[in-house]
Short mmCIF file of C-alpha atoms and ligand atoms in Angstrom, two decimals:
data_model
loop_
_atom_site.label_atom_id
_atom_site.label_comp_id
_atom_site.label_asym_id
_atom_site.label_seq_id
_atom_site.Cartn_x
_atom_site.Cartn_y
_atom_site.Cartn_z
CA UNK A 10 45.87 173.18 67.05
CA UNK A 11 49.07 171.01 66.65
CA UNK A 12 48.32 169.40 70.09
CA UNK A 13 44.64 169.20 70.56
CA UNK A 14 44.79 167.44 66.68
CA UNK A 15 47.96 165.41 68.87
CA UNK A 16 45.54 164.81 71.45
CA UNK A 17 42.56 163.29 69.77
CA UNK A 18 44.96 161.27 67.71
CA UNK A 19 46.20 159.73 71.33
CA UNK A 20 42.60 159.25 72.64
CA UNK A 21 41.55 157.59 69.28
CA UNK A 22 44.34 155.17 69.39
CA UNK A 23 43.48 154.30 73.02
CA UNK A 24 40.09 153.87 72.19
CA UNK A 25 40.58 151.09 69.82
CA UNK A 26 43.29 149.51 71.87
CA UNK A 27 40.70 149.24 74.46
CA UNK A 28 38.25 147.44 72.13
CA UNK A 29 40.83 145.48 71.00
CA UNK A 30 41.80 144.75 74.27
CA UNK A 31 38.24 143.87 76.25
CA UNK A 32 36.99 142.50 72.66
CA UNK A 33 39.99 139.89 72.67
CA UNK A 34 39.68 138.87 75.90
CA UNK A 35 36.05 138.47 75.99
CA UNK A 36 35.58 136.65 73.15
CA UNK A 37 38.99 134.37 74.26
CA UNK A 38 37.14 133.72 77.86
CA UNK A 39 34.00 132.96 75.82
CA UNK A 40 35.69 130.29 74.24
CA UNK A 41 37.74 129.12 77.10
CA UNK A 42 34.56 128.28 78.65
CA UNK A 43 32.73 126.69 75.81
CA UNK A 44 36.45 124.43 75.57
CA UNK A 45 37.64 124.02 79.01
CA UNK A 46 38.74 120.68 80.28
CA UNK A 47 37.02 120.49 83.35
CA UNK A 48 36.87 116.54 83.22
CA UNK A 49 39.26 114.28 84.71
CA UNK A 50 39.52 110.23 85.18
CA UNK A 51 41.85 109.24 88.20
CA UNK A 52 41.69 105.51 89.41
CA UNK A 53 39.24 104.84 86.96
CA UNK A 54 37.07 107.88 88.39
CA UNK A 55 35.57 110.23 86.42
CA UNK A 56 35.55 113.43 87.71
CA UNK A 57 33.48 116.60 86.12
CA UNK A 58 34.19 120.06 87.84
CA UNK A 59 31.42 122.63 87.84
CA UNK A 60 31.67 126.39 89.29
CA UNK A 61 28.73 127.75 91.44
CA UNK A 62 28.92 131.63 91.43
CA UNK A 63 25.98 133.74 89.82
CA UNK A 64 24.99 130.28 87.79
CA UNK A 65 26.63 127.39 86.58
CA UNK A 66 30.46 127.45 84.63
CA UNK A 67 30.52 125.82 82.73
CA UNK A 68 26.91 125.91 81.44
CA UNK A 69 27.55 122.81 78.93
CA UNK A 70 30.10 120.06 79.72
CA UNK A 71 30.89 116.74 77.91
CA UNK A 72 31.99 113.90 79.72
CA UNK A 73 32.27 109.86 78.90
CA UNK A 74 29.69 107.89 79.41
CA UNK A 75 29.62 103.99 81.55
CA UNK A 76 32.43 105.21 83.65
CA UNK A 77 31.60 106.17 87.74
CA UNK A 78 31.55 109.78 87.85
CA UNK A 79 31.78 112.29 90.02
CA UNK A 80 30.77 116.12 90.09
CA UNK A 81 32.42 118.58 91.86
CA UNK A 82 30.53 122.06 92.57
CA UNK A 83 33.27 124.60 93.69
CA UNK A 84 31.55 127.61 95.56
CA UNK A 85 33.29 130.51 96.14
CA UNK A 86 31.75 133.35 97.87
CA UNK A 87 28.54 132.00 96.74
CA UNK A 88 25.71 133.74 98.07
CA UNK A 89 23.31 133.73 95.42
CA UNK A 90 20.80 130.97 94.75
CA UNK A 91 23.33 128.93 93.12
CA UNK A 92 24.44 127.44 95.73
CA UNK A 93 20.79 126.04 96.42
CA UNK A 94 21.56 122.91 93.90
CA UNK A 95 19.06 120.24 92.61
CA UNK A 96 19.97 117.40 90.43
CA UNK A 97 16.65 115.89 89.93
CA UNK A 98 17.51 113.07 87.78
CA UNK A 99 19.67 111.87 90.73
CA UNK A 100 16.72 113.06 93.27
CA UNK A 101 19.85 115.15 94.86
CA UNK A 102 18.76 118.67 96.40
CA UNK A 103 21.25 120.58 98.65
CA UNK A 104 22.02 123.95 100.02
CA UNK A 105 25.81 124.21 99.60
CA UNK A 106 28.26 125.86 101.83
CA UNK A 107 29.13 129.20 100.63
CA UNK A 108 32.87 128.10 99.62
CA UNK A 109 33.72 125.23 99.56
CA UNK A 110 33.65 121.95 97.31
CA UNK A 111 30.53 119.38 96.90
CA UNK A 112 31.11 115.65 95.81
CA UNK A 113 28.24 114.38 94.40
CA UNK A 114 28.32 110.82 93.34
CA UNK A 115 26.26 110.68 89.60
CA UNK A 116 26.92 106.60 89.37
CA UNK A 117 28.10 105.39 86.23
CA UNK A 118 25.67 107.30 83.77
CA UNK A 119 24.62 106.31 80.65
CA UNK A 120 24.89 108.55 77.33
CA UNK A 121 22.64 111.55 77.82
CA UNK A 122 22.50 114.62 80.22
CA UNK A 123 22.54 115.46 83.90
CA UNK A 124 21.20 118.58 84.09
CA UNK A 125 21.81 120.63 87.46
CA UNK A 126 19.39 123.71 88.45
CA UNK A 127 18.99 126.11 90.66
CA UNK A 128 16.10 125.75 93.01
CA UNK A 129 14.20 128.39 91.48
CA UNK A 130 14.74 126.43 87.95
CA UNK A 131 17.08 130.33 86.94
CA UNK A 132 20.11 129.06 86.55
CA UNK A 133 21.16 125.13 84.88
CA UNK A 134 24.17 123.78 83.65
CA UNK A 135 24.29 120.04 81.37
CA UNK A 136 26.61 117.30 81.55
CA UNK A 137 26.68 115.67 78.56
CA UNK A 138 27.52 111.96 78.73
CA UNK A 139 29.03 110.64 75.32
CU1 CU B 16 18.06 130.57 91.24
#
């Protein structure tokens, strides 16, 4: 009795730790994502670094607006349909390498959005020029 009672006491306890556990880091890469930096000026460059694996990462980025900027699509074992990338506002549309890295020149936008798709329109991510 004493150790089956023991028992579920155990399992219990690492039953909630495990919440705890995937809960917290869920929720913390949730907001990693939503607050990454993935923005960087260099010699007056603005560059804005987007992941291509099973859609866009991060969906929504905000970058400055009037400076030349840059994205940069990392692919990484990418064999699904993100790496078939179409920025229409910039009339760009490319099949990217599986891994690798893709410099895409966006000019020097103006405030508003880039918006990058998929070529079957599934998966999108924003820049958002401020
Ligand atoms: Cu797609």
């Amino acid at each position: 009795m004493n150790k089956n009672a023991l028992i579920i006491v155990a399992c219990s306890l690492l039953l909630g730790l495990l919440i705890v556990f995937f809960g917290g880091k869920k929720d913390a890469t949730g907001s990693s994502v939503n607050n990454v930096q993935n923005t960087e000026i260099r010699d007056g460059v603005q560059y804005v670094t987007i992941y291509a694996k099973g859609g866009y990462s991060p969906k929504v980025s905000i970058a400055q607006a009037n400076i030349p900027t840059k994205l940069i699509v990392k692919t990484n074992g990418t064999y699904d349909c993100s790496s078939a990338l179409v920025i229409r506002s910039i009339g760009y549309q490319k099949m990217l390498s599986q891994t690798g890295e893709e410099v895409i020149d966006l000019g020097t936008p103006q405030v508003g959005k880039i918006q990058g798709l998929c070529s079957m329109g599934m998966y999108s991510f924003v820049v958002n020029f401020k």
